[in-house]
Backbone as ProteinMPNN parsed JSONL, in Angstrom:
{"seq_chain_A": "MPLSASDEQVIPPDEHILTVQEALEPLFQKLEHDAEARLVEAAVHAGWSPYEALNAIDQLKKQEFAS", "coords_chain_A": {"N_chain_A": [[96.084, 100.772, 106.283], [99.471, 100.639, 105.645], [101.422, 103.249, 104.188], [103.487, 103.065, 101.484], [106.56, 103.811, 99.734], [106.163, 103.107, 97.112], [103.462, 103.536, 96.755], [103.02, 106.17, 96.304], [103.682, 108.529, 93.81], [106.722, 109.97, 93.185], [108.072, 112.721, 91.725], [110.953, 113.011, 89.743], [113.747, 115.267, 90.409], [114.577, 116.693, 88.06], [112.343, 116.83, 86.518], [110.371, 118.111, 87.851], [107.682, 120.358, 88.633], [106.811, 121.478, 90.804], [107.571, 122.732, 94.084], [109.8, 121.101, 96.409], [108.569, 120.986, 98.915], [105.828, 121.302, 98.217], [105.471, 118.984, 96.757], [105.911, 116.968, 98.64], [104.139, 117.488, 100.689], [101.388, 116.347, 100.623], [101.941, 113.606, 101.199], [103.213, 113.86, 103.696], [101.075, 114.907, 105.205], [99.299, 112.731, 105.096], [100.777, 110.777, 106.471], [100.921, 112.041, 108.986], [98.187, 112.106, 109.651], [97.643, 109.326, 109.753], [99.31, 108.548, 111.868], [98.172, 109.995, 113.999], [95.633, 108.813, 114.08], [96.34, 106.212, 114.851], [97.39, 106.744, 117.396], [95.09, 107.668, 118.74], [93.501, 105.398, 118.576], [95.016, 103.602, 120.135], [94.916, 104.881, 122.588], [92.126, 104.837, 123.155], [91.786, 102.094, 123.282], [93.189, 101.681, 125.629], [91.476, 102.724, 127.439], [90.851, 105.441, 127.47], [88.777, 108.198, 126.484], [87.835, 109.097, 123.131], [87.803, 111.88, 122.9], [89.436, 112.703, 125.061], [91.856, 111.584, 124.227], [92.356, 112.999, 121.807], [92.56, 115.537, 122.852], [94.862, 115.265, 124.448], [96.753, 114.756, 122.432], [96.648, 117.196, 121.056], [97.677, 118.875, 123.085], [100.28, 117.863, 123.264], [101.227, 118.584, 120.733], [101.162, 121.359, 120.95], [103.1, 121.746, 122.953], [105.314, 120.817, 121.558], [105.596, 122.746, 119.492], [106.084, 124.97, 121.021], [108.618, 124.58, 121.981]], "CA_chain_A": [[97.081, 100.177, 105.415], [100.646, 101.494, 105.622], [101.759, 103.895, 102.951], [104.846, 102.805, 101.085], [107.071, 104.699, 98.717], [105.579, 102.733, 95.812], [102.091, 103.987, 96.695], [103.024, 107.578, 95.903], [104.646, 108.825, 92.729], [107.582, 111.126, 93.473], [108.645, 113.154, 90.44], [112.4, 113.295, 89.827], [114.019, 116.714, 90.448], [114.717, 117.324, 86.763], [111.036, 116.886, 85.886], [109.379, 118.677, 88.746], [107.132, 121.692, 88.41], [106.443, 121.906, 92.135], [108.685, 122.764, 95.044], [109.869, 119.887, 97.201], [107.53, 121.064, 99.924], [104.532, 121.031, 97.606], [105.422, 117.573, 96.341], [105.903, 116.077, 99.798], [103.096, 117.857, 101.651], [100.303, 115.371, 100.734], [102.461, 112.436, 101.877], [103.406, 114.219, 105.077], [99.757, 115.01, 105.847], [98.765, 111.375, 105.24], [101.519, 110.145, 107.571], [100.494, 112.681, 110.227], [96.829, 111.63, 109.928], [97.73, 107.908, 110.138], [99.931, 108.501, 113.186], [97.192, 110.465, 114.944], [94.619, 107.757, 114.178], [96.88, 105.105, 115.662], [97.475, 107.203, 118.786], [93.736, 107.694, 119.304], [93.088, 104.0, 118.706], [95.699, 103.021, 121.273], [94.397, 105.526, 123.818], [90.798, 104.305, 123.385], [92.01, 100.71, 123.729], [93.67, 101.751, 127.007], [90.391, 103.182, 128.294], [90.598, 106.853, 127.355], [87.749, 108.557, 125.504], [88.451, 109.747, 121.958], [88.003, 113.317, 123.205], [90.645, 112.812, 125.922], [93.03, 111.263, 123.387], [92.626, 114.103, 120.901], [93.03, 116.662, 123.673], [96.239, 114.998, 124.806], [97.559, 114.947, 121.23], [96.737, 118.637, 120.848], [98.604, 119.415, 124.079], [101.64, 117.494, 122.87], [101.594, 119.403, 119.578], [101.435, 122.721, 121.442], [104.39, 121.701, 123.618], [106.345, 120.668, 120.53], [105.742, 124.019, 118.803], [106.611, 125.938, 121.969], [110.03, 124.359, 122.292]], "C_chain_A": [[98.278, 101.137, 105.36], [100.926, 102.048, 104.202], [103.187, 103.631, 102.632], [105.268, 103.763, 100.0], [106.47, 104.374, 97.349], [104.121, 103.165, 95.664], [101.969, 105.418, 96.168], [104.05, 107.759, 94.815], [105.4, 110.083, 93.119], [108.271, 111.465, 92.162], [110.136, 113.494, 90.624], [112.66, 114.809, 89.757], [114.105, 117.406, 89.084], [113.424, 117.451, 86.021], [109.992, 117.591, 86.726], [108.923, 120.068, 88.315], [106.662, 122.276, 89.754], [107.708, 122.059, 92.986], [108.682, 121.421, 95.766], [108.768, 119.874, 98.271], [106.145, 120.742, 99.362], [104.39, 119.594, 97.201], [105.279, 116.641, 97.52], [104.743, 116.337, 100.761], [101.95, 116.847, 101.734], [100.744, 114.091, 101.459], [102.641, 112.692, 103.353], [102.054, 114.306, 105.814], [99.135, 113.627, 106.047], [99.472, 110.654, 106.395], [101.098, 110.726, 108.911], [99.094, 112.2, 110.61], [96.84, 110.178, 110.416], [98.303, 107.756, 111.564], [98.91, 108.914, 114.253], [96.081, 109.423, 115.158], [95.085, 106.606, 115.03], [97.003, 105.508, 117.153], [96.103, 107.189, 119.449], [93.248, 106.27, 119.527], [93.729, 103.351, 119.907], [95.162, 103.602, 122.575], [92.99, 104.979, 124.166], [90.899, 102.864, 123.872], [92.46, 100.665, 125.182], [92.63, 102.333, 127.969], [90.113, 104.676, 128.266], [89.442, 107.067, 126.386], [88.469, 109.151, 124.285], [88.72, 111.227, 122.201], [89.275, 113.523, 124.032], [91.902, 112.565, 125.09], [93.367, 112.434, 122.469], [93.129, 115.339, 121.657], [94.488, 116.48, 124.069], [97.162, 115.175, 123.613], [97.734, 116.42, 120.928], [97.713, 119.295, 121.821], [100.059, 119.086, 123.726], [102.106, 118.322, 121.686], [101.943, 120.822, 120.021], [102.799, 122.768, 122.142], [105.519, 121.61, 122.614], [106.625, 122.021, 119.823], [106.347, 125.074, 119.722], [108.111, 125.789, 122.221], [110.935, 124.602, 121.073]], "O_chain_A": [[98.108, 102.319, 105.059], [100.692, 101.388, 103.19], [104.055, 103.946, 103.446], [104.435, 104.451, 99.41], [106.289, 105.267, 96.522], [103.593, 103.16, 94.551], [100.925, 105.811, 95.649], [105.152, 107.214, 94.883], [104.8, 111.132, 93.356], [108.955, 110.634, 91.565], [110.507, 114.19, 91.569], [111.899, 115.545, 89.128], [113.745, 118.576, 88.963], [113.378, 118.114, 84.984], [108.827, 117.655, 86.332], [109.676, 120.838, 87.719], [106.183, 123.408, 89.824], [108.776, 121.563, 92.627], [107.69, 120.693, 95.739], [108.12, 118.85, 98.489], [105.382, 119.993, 99.972], [103.299, 119.03, 97.288], [104.596, 115.622, 97.42], [104.41, 115.47, 101.568], [101.555, 116.505, 102.849], [99.979, 113.549, 102.257], [102.273, 111.859, 104.182], [101.932, 113.816, 106.937], [98.505, 113.383, 107.076], [98.82, 109.994, 107.205], [100.934, 109.983, 109.879], [98.844, 111.914, 111.781], [96.14, 109.832, 111.369], [97.828, 106.937, 112.351], [98.797, 108.261, 115.291], [95.649, 109.191, 116.287], [94.325, 106.077, 115.84], [96.747, 104.699, 118.044], [95.968, 106.748, 120.59], [92.647, 105.973, 120.559], [93.062, 102.618, 120.637], [94.978, 102.877, 123.552], [92.705, 104.694, 125.329], [90.171, 102.463, 124.779], [92.147, 99.712, 125.895], [92.875, 102.424, 129.172], [89.221, 105.141, 128.975], [89.161, 106.202, 125.557], [89.588, 109.649, 124.407], [89.739, 111.762, 121.764], [90.084, 114.403, 123.739], [92.898, 113.271, 125.244], [94.53, 112.822, 122.361], [93.991, 116.077, 121.18], [95.267, 117.433, 124.03], [98.263, 115.703, 123.771], [98.831, 116.859, 120.583], [98.487, 120.17, 121.431], [100.95, 119.923, 123.872], [103.269, 118.725, 121.638], [102.903, 121.414, 119.528], [103.565, 123.713, 121.95], [106.561, 122.242, 122.784], [107.783, 122.372, 119.596], [107.046, 125.973, 119.257], [108.785, 126.739, 122.619], [112.154, 124.459, 121.17]]}, "name": "protein", "num_of_chains": 1, "seq": "MPLSASDEQVIPPDEHILTVQEALEPLFQKLEHDAEARLVEAAVHAGWSPYEALNAIDQLKKQEFAS"}
């Protein structure tokens, strides 16, 4: 199920007790997890094994961090 802005409560800046990073980190992690799950699902549907898909995703992440 897609996550929408209404699914998460974002505290206004004048009421926050967390940093922006702390407030957004759970949402970012959920989005990252959902994206990875969709990538694996698409790869498996195309005939790859889940292991191959996860390995390819890990390699892409390493390339992204290296650049």
